[in-house]
Every structure is written in C-alpha cells, then in structure tokens.
C-alpha atoms as a printed R data frame, in Angstrom:
    type eleno elety resid chain resno        x        y        z
1   ATOM     1    CA   MET     A     1 -108.168  -95.487 -150.502
2   ATOM     2    CA   SER     A     2 -105.914  -97.470 -152.802
3   ATOM     3    CA   ALA     A     3 -105.835  -96.820 -156.528
4   ATOM     4    CA   GLU     A     4 -106.556 -100.503 -157.087
5   ATOM     5    CA   SER     A     5 -110.078 -100.224 -155.663
6   ATOM     6    CA   ALA     A     6 -111.141  -97.471 -158.059
7   ATOM     7    CA   ARG     A     7 -114.355  -97.966 -160.022
8   ATOM     8    CA   THR     A     8 -114.114  -97.953 -163.782
9   ATOM     9    CA   ILE     A     9 -116.474  -97.235 -166.649
10  ATOM    10    CA   ALA     A    10 -116.253  -98.627 -170.171
11  ATOM    11    CA   LEU     A    11 -115.808  -96.637 -173.342
12  ATOM    12    CA   PRO     A    12 -117.526  -97.890 -176.521
13  ATOM    13    CA   SER     A    13 -114.219  -99.528 -177.503
14  ATOM    14    CA   GLY     A    14 -114.358 -101.628 -174.347
15  ATOM    15    CA   GLU     A    15 -111.441  -99.786 -172.748
16  ATOM    16    CA   GLU     A    16 -112.009  -99.154 -169.049
17  ATOM    17    CA   ILE     A    17 -111.249  -95.738 -167.571
18  ATOM    18    CA   ALA     A    18 -111.598  -94.374 -164.046
19  ATOM    19    CA   ALA     A    19 -115.237  -93.535 -163.303
20  ATOM    20    CA   LEU     A    20 -114.148  -90.730 -160.980
21  ATOM    21    CA   GLY     A    21 -111.669  -88.338 -162.517
22  ATOM    22    CA   GLN     A    22 -110.524  -84.760 -162.081
23  ATOM    23    CA   GLY     A    23 -111.788  -81.576 -163.674
24  ATOM    24    CA   THR     A    24 -109.692  -78.432 -164.074
25  ATOM    25    CA   TRP     A    25 -112.131  -75.590 -164.746
26  ATOM    26    CA   TYR     A    26 -110.756  -72.439 -163.030
27  ATOM    27    CA   LEU     A    27 -107.451  -74.096 -162.159
28  ATOM    28    CA   GLY     A    28 -104.202  -72.408 -163.140
29  ATOM    29    CA   GLU     A    29 -105.589  -68.888 -162.883
30  ATOM    30    CA   GLU     A    30 -104.147  -67.845 -159.498
31  ATOM    31    CA   PRO     A    31 -100.330  -68.018 -159.148
32  ATOM    32    CA   ALA     A    32 -100.609  -68.203 -155.367
33  ATOM    33    CA   ARG     A    33 -102.523  -71.491 -155.642
34  ATOM    34    CA   ARG     A    34 -100.409  -73.071 -158.357
35  ATOM    35    CA   GLU     A    35  -98.306  -75.426 -156.244
36  ATOM    36    CA   GLN     A    36 -101.339  -76.587 -154.265
37  ATOM    37    CA   GLU     A    37 -103.294  -77.262 -157.448
38  ATOM    38    CA   ILE     A    38 -100.397  -79.223 -158.936
39  ATOM    39    CA   ALA     A    39 -100.127  -81.260 -155.738
40  ATOM    40    CA   ALA     A    40 -103.863  -81.941 -155.841
41  ATOM    41    CA   LEU     A    41 -103.750  -83.218 -159.418
42  ATOM    42    CA   ARG     A    42 -100.780  -85.452 -158.709
43  ATOM    43    CA   LEU     A    43 -102.411  -86.868 -155.587
44  ATOM    44    CA   GLY     A    44 -105.586  -87.588 -157.534
45  ATOM    45    CA   VAL     A    45 -103.610  -89.593 -160.071
46  ATOM    46    CA   ASP     A    46 -101.885  -91.497 -157.261
47  ATOM    47    CA   LEU     A    47 -105.321  -92.321 -155.803
48  ATOM    48    CA   GLY     A    48 -106.624  -93.687 -159.096
49  ATOM    49    CA   MET     A    49 -108.495  -90.611 -160.354
50  ATOM    50    CA   THR     A    50 -106.606  -90.918 -163.596
51  ATOM    51    CA   VAL     A    51 -109.044  -89.226 -165.988
52  ATOM    52    CA   VAL     A    52 -107.894  -85.595 -166.159
53  ATOM    53    CA   ASP     A    53 -110.223  -83.258 -168.046
54  ATOM    54    CA   THR     A    54 -109.281  -79.814 -169.307
55  ATOM    55    CA   ALA     A    55 -109.988  -77.474 -172.232
56  ATOM    56    CA   GLU     A    56 -108.368  -74.744 -174.273
57  ATOM    57    CA   MET     A    57 -111.064  -72.400 -172.911
58  ATOM    58    CA   TYR     A    58 -110.112  -72.847 -169.254
59  ATOM    59    CA   GLY     A    59 -108.070  -69.804 -168.313
60  ATOM    60    CA   ASP     A    60 -107.306  -69.285 -172.009
61  ATOM    61    CA   GLY     A    61 -104.950  -72.266 -171.872
62  ATOM    62    CA   ALA     A    62 -103.718  -71.742 -168.306
63  ATOM    63    CA   ALA     A    63 -105.388  -74.916 -167.052
64  ATOM    64    CA   GLU     A    64 -103.745  -76.977 -169.792
65  ATOM    65    CA   GLU     A    65 -100.359  -75.525 -168.882
66  ATOM    66    CA   LEU     A    66 -100.950  -76.406 -165.233
67  ATOM    67    CA   VAL     A    67 -101.954  -79.946 -166.160
68  ATOM    68    CA   GLY     A    68  -98.859  -80.281 -168.343
69  ATOM    69    CA   GLU     A    69  -96.654  -79.332 -165.417
70  ATOM    70    CA   ALA     A    70  -98.529  -81.540 -162.953
71  ATOM    71    CA   LEU     A    71  -98.363  -84.612 -165.184
72  ATOM    72    CA   ARG     A    72  -94.696  -84.331 -166.074
73  ATOM    73    CA   GLY     A    73  -93.326  -87.844 -165.690
74  ATOM    74    CA   HIS     A    74  -96.821  -89.287 -165.151
75  ATOM    75    CA   ARG     A    75  -98.396  -88.913 -168.607
76  ATOM    76    CA   GLU     A    76  -98.718  -92.640 -169.261
77  ATOM    77    CA   GLU     A    77 -100.729  -93.101 -166.055
78  ATOM    78    CA   VAL     A    78 -103.436  -90.671 -167.173
79  ATOM    79    CA   PHE     A    79 -106.393  -90.670 -169.556
80  ATOM    80    CA   LEU     A    80 -106.044  -87.098 -170.801
81  ATOM    81    CA   VAL     A    81 -109.046  -85.148 -172.108
82  ATOM    82    CA   SER     A    82 -109.256  -81.700 -173.673
83  ATOM    83    CA   LYS     A    83 -111.765  -79.746 -175.761
84  ATOM    84    CA   VAL     A    84 -111.896  -77.544 -178.827
85  ATOM    85    CA   LEU     A    85 -113.862  -74.302 -178.705
86  ATOM    86    CA   PRO     A    86 -116.788  -74.130 -181.148
87  ATOM    87    CA   GLY     A    87 -115.285  -71.101 -182.899
88  ATOM    88    CA   HIS     A    88 -112.196  -73.149 -183.757
89  ATOM    89    CA   ALA     A    89 -114.100  -76.268 -184.790
90  ATOM    90    CA   ASP     A    90 -113.830  -76.241 -188.574
91  ATOM    91    CA   ARG     A    91 -111.567  -78.915 -190.055
92  ATOM    92    CA   LYS     A    92 -108.290  -76.970 -190.021
93  ATOM    93    CA   GLY     A    93 -109.153  -75.087 -186.860
94  ATOM    94    CA   THR     A    94 -109.846  -78.300 -184.933
95  ATOM    95    CA   VAL     A    95 -106.420  -79.639 -185.858
96  ATOM    96    CA   ALA     A    96 -104.698  -76.347 -185.014
97  ATOM    97    CA   ALA     A    97 -106.516  -76.077 -181.675
98  ATOM    98    CA   CYS     A    98 -105.516  -79.617 -180.751
99  ATOM    99    CA   GLU     A    99 -101.897  -78.912 -181.587
100 ATOM   100    CA   GLY     A   100 -102.031  -75.853 -179.335
101 ATOM   101    CA   SER     A   101 -103.499  -77.909 -176.511
102 ATOM   102    CA   LEU     A   102 -100.843  -80.572 -176.926
103 ATOM   103    CA   ARG     A   103  -98.077  -77.966 -176.713
104 ATOM   104    CA   ARG     A   104  -99.502  -76.536 -173.498
105 ATOM   105    CA   LEU     A   105 -100.028  -80.018 -172.084
106 ATOM   106    CA   ARG     A   106  -96.515  -81.122 -173.089
107 ATOM   107    CA   ALA     A   107  -98.084  -84.211 -174.608
108 ATOM   108    CA   GLU     A   108  -97.768  -86.094 -177.858
109 ATOM   109    CA   ARG     A   109 -101.351  -87.297 -177.915
110 ATOM   110    CA   LEU     A   110 -104.722  -86.823 -176.247
111 ATOM   111    CA   ASP     A   111 -106.718  -89.816 -175.136
112 ATOM   112    CA   LEU     A   112 -110.002  -88.001 -175.799
113 ATOM   113    CA   TYR     A   113 -110.761  -84.765 -177.650
114 ATOM   114    CA   LEU     A   114 -114.183  -83.159 -177.357
115 ATOM   115    CA   LEU     A   115 -116.152  -80.477 -179.159
116 ATOM   116    CA   HIS     A   116 -116.867  -78.183 -176.186
117 ATOM   117    CA   TRP     A   117 -120.347  -77.243 -177.389
118 ATOM   118    CA   ARG     A   118 -122.035  -76.864 -180.729
119 ATOM   119    CA   GLY     A   119 -121.360  -73.615 -182.587
120 ATOM   120    CA   ARG     A   120 -121.530  -72.194 -186.079
121 ATOM   121    CA   TRP     A   121 -119.423  -74.813 -187.824
122 ATOM   122    CA   PRO     A   122 -121.257  -77.838 -189.272
123 ATOM   123    CA   LEU     A   123 -120.589  -81.039 -187.379
124 ATOM   124    CA   GLU     A   124 -119.133  -82.485 -190.589
125 ATOM   125    CA   GLU     A   125 -116.275  -79.973 -190.361
126 ATOM   126    CA   THR     A   126 -115.423  -80.925 -186.804
127 ATOM   127    CA   LEU     A   127 -115.646  -84.625 -187.630
128 ATOM   128    CA   ALA     A   128 -113.214  -84.124 -190.485
129 ATOM   129    CA   GLY     A   129 -110.786  -82.472 -188.088
130 ATOM   130    CA   PHE     A   130 -111.175  -85.305 -185.599
131 ATOM   131    CA   HIS     A   131 -110.534  -87.801 -188.419
132 ATOM   132    CA   ASP     A   132 -107.328  -85.983 -189.393
133 ATOM   133    CA   LEU     A   133 -106.152  -86.019 -185.787
134 ATOM   134    CA   MET     A   134 -106.903  -89.725 -185.445
135 ATOM   135    CA   GLU     A   135 -104.986  -90.447 -188.656
136 ATOM   136    CA   ALA     A   136 -102.025  -88.454 -187.348
137 ATOM   137    CA   GLU     A   137 -102.228  -90.311 -184.005
138 ATOM   138    CA   ARG     A   138 -102.668  -87.053 -182.117
139 ATOM   139    CA   ILE     A   139 -105.886  -88.268 -180.458
140 ATOM   140    CA   ARG     A   140 -107.109  -91.746 -179.562
141 ATOM   141    CA   TYR     A   141 -110.854  -91.058 -179.272
142 ATOM   142    CA   TRP     A   142 -113.144  -88.133 -179.969
143 ATOM   143    CA   GLY     A   143 -116.414  -87.026 -178.449
144 ATOM   144    CA   VAL     A   144 -118.665  -84.082 -177.738
145 ATOM   145    CA   SER     A   145 -119.841  -81.960 -174.831
146 ATOM   146    CA   ASN     A   146 -123.177  -80.257 -174.201
147 ATOM   147    CA   LEU     A   147 -124.965  -82.012 -177.065
148 ATOM   148    CA   ASP     A   148 -128.588  -83.011 -176.494
149 ATOM   149    CA   VAL     A   149 -130.535  -85.884 -178.046
150 ATOM   150    CA   ALA     A   150 -131.388  -84.173 -181.337
151 ATOM   151    CA   ASP     A   151 -127.729  -83.215 -181.827
152 ATOM   152    CA   MET     A   152 -126.575  -86.740 -181.008
153 ATOM   153    CA   VAL     A   153 -129.076  -88.252 -183.445
154 ATOM   154    CA   GLU     A   154 -127.848  -85.895 -186.157
155 ATOM   155    CA   LEU     A   155 -124.228  -86.670 -185.340
156 ATOM   156    CA   ASN     A   156 -124.923  -90.380 -185.495
157 ATOM   157    CA   THR     A   157 -126.260  -90.109 -189.050
158 ATOM   158    CA   LEU     A   158 -123.110  -88.436 -190.402
159 ATOM   159    CA   PRO     A   159 -120.328  -90.512 -191.962
160 ATOM   160    CA   GLY     A   160 -118.137  -91.619 -189.070
161 ATOM   161    CA   GLY     A   161 -120.393  -89.933 -186.535
162 ATOM   162    CA   ASP     A   162 -121.265  -93.208 -184.868
163 ATOM   163    CA   ALA     A   163 -117.669  -93.414 -183.595
164 ATOM   164    CA   VAL     A   164 -118.424  -90.799 -180.932
165 ATOM   165    CA   ALA     A   165 -117.049  -92.088 -177.631
166 ATOM   166    CA   VAL     A   166 -118.336  -89.628 -175.022
167 ATOM   167    CA   ASP     A   167 -120.950  -86.956 -174.426
168 ATOM   168    CA   GLN     A   168 -119.851  -84.776 -171.503
169 ATOM   169    CA   VAL     A   169 -122.787  -82.904 -169.983
170 ATOM   170    CA   LEU     A   170 -123.960  -81.101 -166.867
171 ATOM   171    CA   TYR     A   171 -125.396  -83.747 -164.552
172 ATOM   172    CA   ASN     A   172 -125.907  -83.933 -160.812
173 ATOM   173    CA   LEU     A   173 -128.679  -84.448 -158.274
174 ATOM   174    CA   SER     A   174 -130.161  -81.033 -159.032
175 ATOM   175    CA   ARG     A   175 -129.788  -81.345 -162.840
176 ATOM   176    CA   ARG     A   176 -131.390  -84.651 -163.777
177 ATOM   177    CA   GLY     A   177 -133.023  -83.752 -167.072
178 ATOM   178    CA   ILE     A   178 -130.808  -86.081 -169.130
179 ATOM   179    CA   GLU     A   179 -132.432  -89.072 -167.451
180 ATOM   180    CA   TRP     A   180 -135.573  -88.582 -169.543
181 ATOM   181    CA   ASP     A   181 -134.042  -89.020 -172.985
182 ATOM   182    CA   LEU     A   182 -130.330  -88.289 -173.432
183 ATOM   183    CA   LEU     A   183 -129.034  -90.821 -170.929
184 ATOM   184    CA   PRO     A   184 -131.232  -93.663 -172.273
185 ATOM   185    CA   TRP     A   185 -130.251  -92.725 -175.831
186 ATOM   186    CA   CYS     A   186 -126.552  -92.821 -174.994
187 ATOM   187    CA   ARG     A   187 -126.920  -96.175 -173.275
188 ATOM   188    CA   GLU     A   188 -128.694  -97.611 -176.315
189 ATOM   189    CA   ALA     A   189 -126.124  -96.128 -178.710
190 ATOM   190    CA   VAL     A   190 -123.220  -97.203 -176.453
191 ATOM   191    CA   VAL     A   191 -121.914  -93.688 -175.836
192 ATOM   192    CA   THR     A   192 -120.247  -93.040 -172.483
193 ATOM   193    CA   VAL     A   193 -121.717  -90.161 -170.481
194 ATOM   194    CA   MET     A   194 -119.408  -87.989 -168.392
195 ATOM   195    CA   ALA     A   195 -120.770  -85.504 -165.845
196 ATOM   196    CA   TYR     A   196 -119.213  -82.125 -165.324
197 ATOM   197    CA   SER     A   197 -120.047  -80.030 -162.243
198 ATOM   198    CA   PRO     A   198 -121.287  -83.169 -160.427
199 ATOM   199    CA   ILE     A   199 -121.725  -81.195 -157.199
200 ATOM   200    CA   GLU     A   200 -123.061  -78.062 -158.956
201 ATOM   201    CA   GLN     A   201 -119.821  -76.187 -158.209
202 ATOM   202    CA   GLY     A   202 -120.461  -76.709 -154.500
203 ATOM   203    CA   ARG     A   203 -123.954  -75.231 -154.406
204 ATOM   204    CA   LEU     A   204 -125.548  -78.652 -154.056
205 ATOM   205    CA   LEU     A   205 -123.761  -79.255 -150.772
206 ATOM   206    CA   GLU     A   206 -126.013  -76.805 -148.944
207 ATOM   207    CA   ALA     A   207 -129.081  -79.043 -149.408
208 ATOM   208    CA   GLU     A   208 -130.319  -80.375 -146.087
209 ATOM   209    CA   ALA     A   209 -131.570  -83.646 -147.555
210 ATOM   210    CA   LEU     A   210 -128.136  -84.402 -148.956
211 ATOM   211    CA   GLY     A   211 -126.588  -83.621 -145.585
212 ATOM   212    CA   ALA     A   212 -129.037  -85.942 -143.824
213 ATOM   213    CA   VAL     A   213 -128.172  -88.863 -146.113
214 ATOM   214    CA   ALA     A   214 -124.477  -88.163 -145.651
215 ATOM   215    CA   ARG     A   215 -124.774  -88.146 -141.855
216 ATOM   216    CA   ALA     A   216 -126.673  -91.427 -141.917
217 ATOM   217    CA   LEU     A   217 -123.914  -93.039 -143.975
218 ATOM   218    CA   GLY     A   218 -120.997  -91.518 -142.097
219 ATOM   219    CA   ALA     A   219 -119.913  -89.734 -145.257
220 ATOM   220    CA   THR     A   220 -119.737  -86.153 -146.471
221 ATOM   221    CA   PRO     A   221 -122.301  -84.486 -148.743
222 ATOM   222    CA   THR     A   222 -119.650  -84.288 -151.471
223 ATOM   223    CA   GLN     A   223 -119.046  -88.017 -151.281
224 ATOM   224    CA   VAL     A   224 -122.757  -88.832 -151.432
225 ATOM   225    CA   ALA     A   225 -123.344  -86.513 -154.400
226 ATOM   226    CA   LEU     A   226 -120.446  -88.030 -156.318
227 ATOM   227    CA   ALA     A   227 -121.356  -91.599 -155.383
228 ATOM   228    CA   TRP     A   228 -124.883  -90.938 -156.648
229 ATOM   229    CA   VAL     A   229 -123.554  -89.936 -160.082
230 ATOM   230    CA   LEU     A   230 -121.394  -93.057 -160.204
231 ATOM   231    CA   GLU     A   231 -124.400  -95.203 -159.233
232 ATOM   232    CA   GLN     A   232 -126.122  -93.986 -162.428
233 ATOM   233    CA   GLY     A   233 -123.357  -95.487 -164.560
234 ATOM   234    CA   VAL     A   234 -122.038  -92.021 -165.388
235 ATOM   235    CA   ALA     A   235 -118.422  -90.887 -165.041
236 ATOM   236    CA   ALA     A   236 -117.750  -87.776 -162.945
237 ATOM   237    CA   ILE     A   237 -114.990  -85.173 -163.139
238 ATOM   238    CA   PRO     A   238 -115.197  -82.952 -160.045
239 ATOM   239    CA   ARG     A   239 -112.732  -80.093 -159.838
240 ATOM   240    CA   SER     A   240 -110.542  -79.842 -156.771
241 ATOM   241    CA   GLY     A   241 -107.694  -77.468 -156.135
242 ATOM   242    CA   SER     A   242 -106.479  -78.893 -152.832
243 ATOM   243    CA   PRO     A   243 -105.176  -82.292 -151.707
244 ATOM   244    CA   ASP     A   244 -107.694  -82.444 -148.859
245 ATOM   245    CA   HIS     A   245 -110.591  -82.046 -151.265
246 ATOM   246    CA   VAL     A   246 -109.095  -84.666 -153.578
247 ATOM   247    CA   ARG     A   247 -109.006  -87.159 -150.716
248 ATOM   248    CA   GLU     A   248 -112.607  -86.331 -149.879
249 ATOM   249    CA   ASN     A   249 -113.692  -86.791 -153.500
250 ATOM   250    CA   ARG     A   250 -111.852  -90.104 -153.724
251 ATOM   251    CA   GLY     A   251 -113.898  -91.423 -150.795
252 ATOM   252    CA   ALA     A   252 -116.945  -91.482 -153.086
253 ATOM   253    CA   VAL     A   253 -115.485  -94.413 -154.996
254 ATOM   254    CA   ASP     A   254 -115.844  -96.714 -152.003
255 ATOM   255    CA   LEU     A   255 -119.259  -95.405 -150.957
256 ATOM   256    CA   HIS     A   256 -122.185  -97.541 -152.113
257 ATOM   257    CA   LEU     A   257 -125.602  -96.000 -151.567
258 ATOM   258    CA   PRO     A   258 -128.264  -98.328 -150.120
259 ATOM   259    CA   ALA     A   259 -131.814  -98.313 -151.480
260 ATOM   260    CA   GLU     A   260 -133.138  -96.151 -148.646
261 ATOM   261    CA   ALA     A   261 -130.511  -93.485 -149.385
262 ATOM   262    CA   LEU     A   262 -131.364  -93.512 -153.083
263 ATOM   263    CA   ASP     A   263 -135.074  -93.220 -152.247
264 ATOM   264    CA   ALA     A   264 -134.424  -90.254 -149.959
265 ATOM   265    CA   LEU     A   265 -132.399  -88.528 -152.657
266 ATOM   266    CA   ASP     A   266 -135.113  -89.167 -155.260
267 ATOM   267    CA   GLU     A   267 -137.664  -87.588 -152.949
268 ATOM   268    CA   ALA     A   268 -135.527  -84.509 -152.372
269 ATOM   269    CA   PHE     A   269 -134.273  -84.258 -155.965
270 ATOM   270    CA   PRO     A   270 -137.024  -85.766 -158.157
271 ATOM   271    CA   PRO     A   271 -136.179  -87.256 -161.542
272 ATOM   272    CA   PRO     A   272 -137.639  -85.490 -164.581
273 ATOM   273    CA   SER     A   273 -141.309  -86.040 -165.424
274 ATOM   274    CA   GLY     A   274 -140.894  -85.041 -169.052
275 ATOM   275    CA   PRO     A   275 -138.422  -83.747 -171.632
276 ATOM   276    CA   THR     A   276 -136.105  -81.012 -170.387
277 ATOM   277    CA   PRO     A   277 -133.790  -78.884 -172.542
278 ATOM   278    CA   LEU     A   278 -130.176  -79.745 -171.895
279 ATOM   279    CA   GLU     A   279 -128.753  -77.476 -169.193
280 ATOM   280    CA   MET     A   280 -125.282  -75.950 -169.321
281 ATOM   281    CA   LEU     A   281 -122.952  -74.016 -167.045
C-alpha cells in the first residue's frame, strides 16, 4: 500500500490529485477521539490519500481545527479543501468565511474552496468572492457542492462561471441518480466530480450483494464500494476516524473490479432509468 501506487484524477487545469482522499464530517467533535483522529489523518496522507476535505460547518469549525493540527508540518503534501456555508456566501462573506477557515486550518491558502450548497445569495455574489480570494492568492481553485444540472448550467453562463473546478455531490452505489444527467454534463464540461458519503455513512455495507462481491474478490465491502466509485472516474472522500479504517479504505485504490463484479453490482444497485433530483445528506 505505497503512496506511489495511488490512483489520481485530473482537475480541469490538468493538475492530478489523489482520487481517494479523506473526509472529515463529524471529526473533531469528541475530545476522547482526538488523538486517534489526528493519527488517522496523518496516516492517510502517508498512504497517498492526500486530498483532505473539510468545511466551516463541520463541528462549527472543530473539524478544520483538527485538520490544522493533524497537518502541521505536512501542509505541502496535501490538497486542502474547505467550504463556505450558503448563508455566508455573498461577496464579502465568502472572503471572511475563507479567512476564518484558513485561521482554523493554520494555512495560508486553500487548494480548493467550495460553495457548500446553494442558498439565498445569487451565484454572482459567491463568484465575486471566489474571484477576490483567487486574486489575493488565498485559494487556488474554486468549486461547488450539491449543485444539480440546472444549477451548473446557470453557473456556466455567468462571467467566470466556467472556471468551476469541482462539483462535490452525494454519490455511491445506492445513490446513482447523477449518472443520468449530472455526471455526463460534468464530463462534457470538464468539471471534476467528487463523491461524499461514498459508502452511505456505513449503511451501504449491510447489503448482502455487496458482501458477496467482496468475498469473491477477497476484499471488504468498504473496499468494493470505494473501488466502484473510483471506477466511475469520480473522486471519493470517505471519512475515517481510525488508522485501521484508513488502511482499509486505502486498499480500494489497488482493487480493480472485473466485469462480472460490476454486473453483479449493477443488478443489485440499478443505475437510474430517468432523471432524479439531486440527493443530499
């Protein structure tokens, strides 16, 4: 499980980032688990899971503070992602929220800054804030989260909106609706798709069909579920608060699913047969 063998995925700029990263939703909220969670994040980076995703919303900044502590001395090894809450996403609020995130993260710059979901502020306001942050070299790329096709089309028509790098959405074997329209649209528009909750916060692992495929491949259900997301050309950011789970997640990078496994998963978790509203957690 060397870092060198990690799969990568391309951003619109052509820059390659780790296809399997680390999410931090719910991390940093229990003092008793803090050291274990820090160890897990550091191990993930060592194993090549160098995309670390967080948000000002997570634990009201606690996750960002945890990430800042975990990455001390390792910042340059990581592609660091955070998100602005919709209520903060006017022009000035976006800049102020980013500065707050950077303080908690102990960082000078974010690699990617996302609008967490669409709220009351016009997209033009958020774009203006992203532009200001780019000009100030406080972020390298910007993107969105939880935006469906109609939102992405609208965004793309705005001045500078076609510079969107990423749409981060809920996607896993049990939530395949984006395959009908959003995923093809993003591929055509050259927007990278990143999946959050790629194992449905663990609920997916109870599915017998997933377990059967895993047993046949000598893998775990977690590894099969994550490998399936990667096979779709989508990045994945599973959360893990323990080193053992990080090692298990990392095993998905080296797991390639044969055609019969993919067919079995399609039968158990059918692709969409028509348009589906974008799902969120």
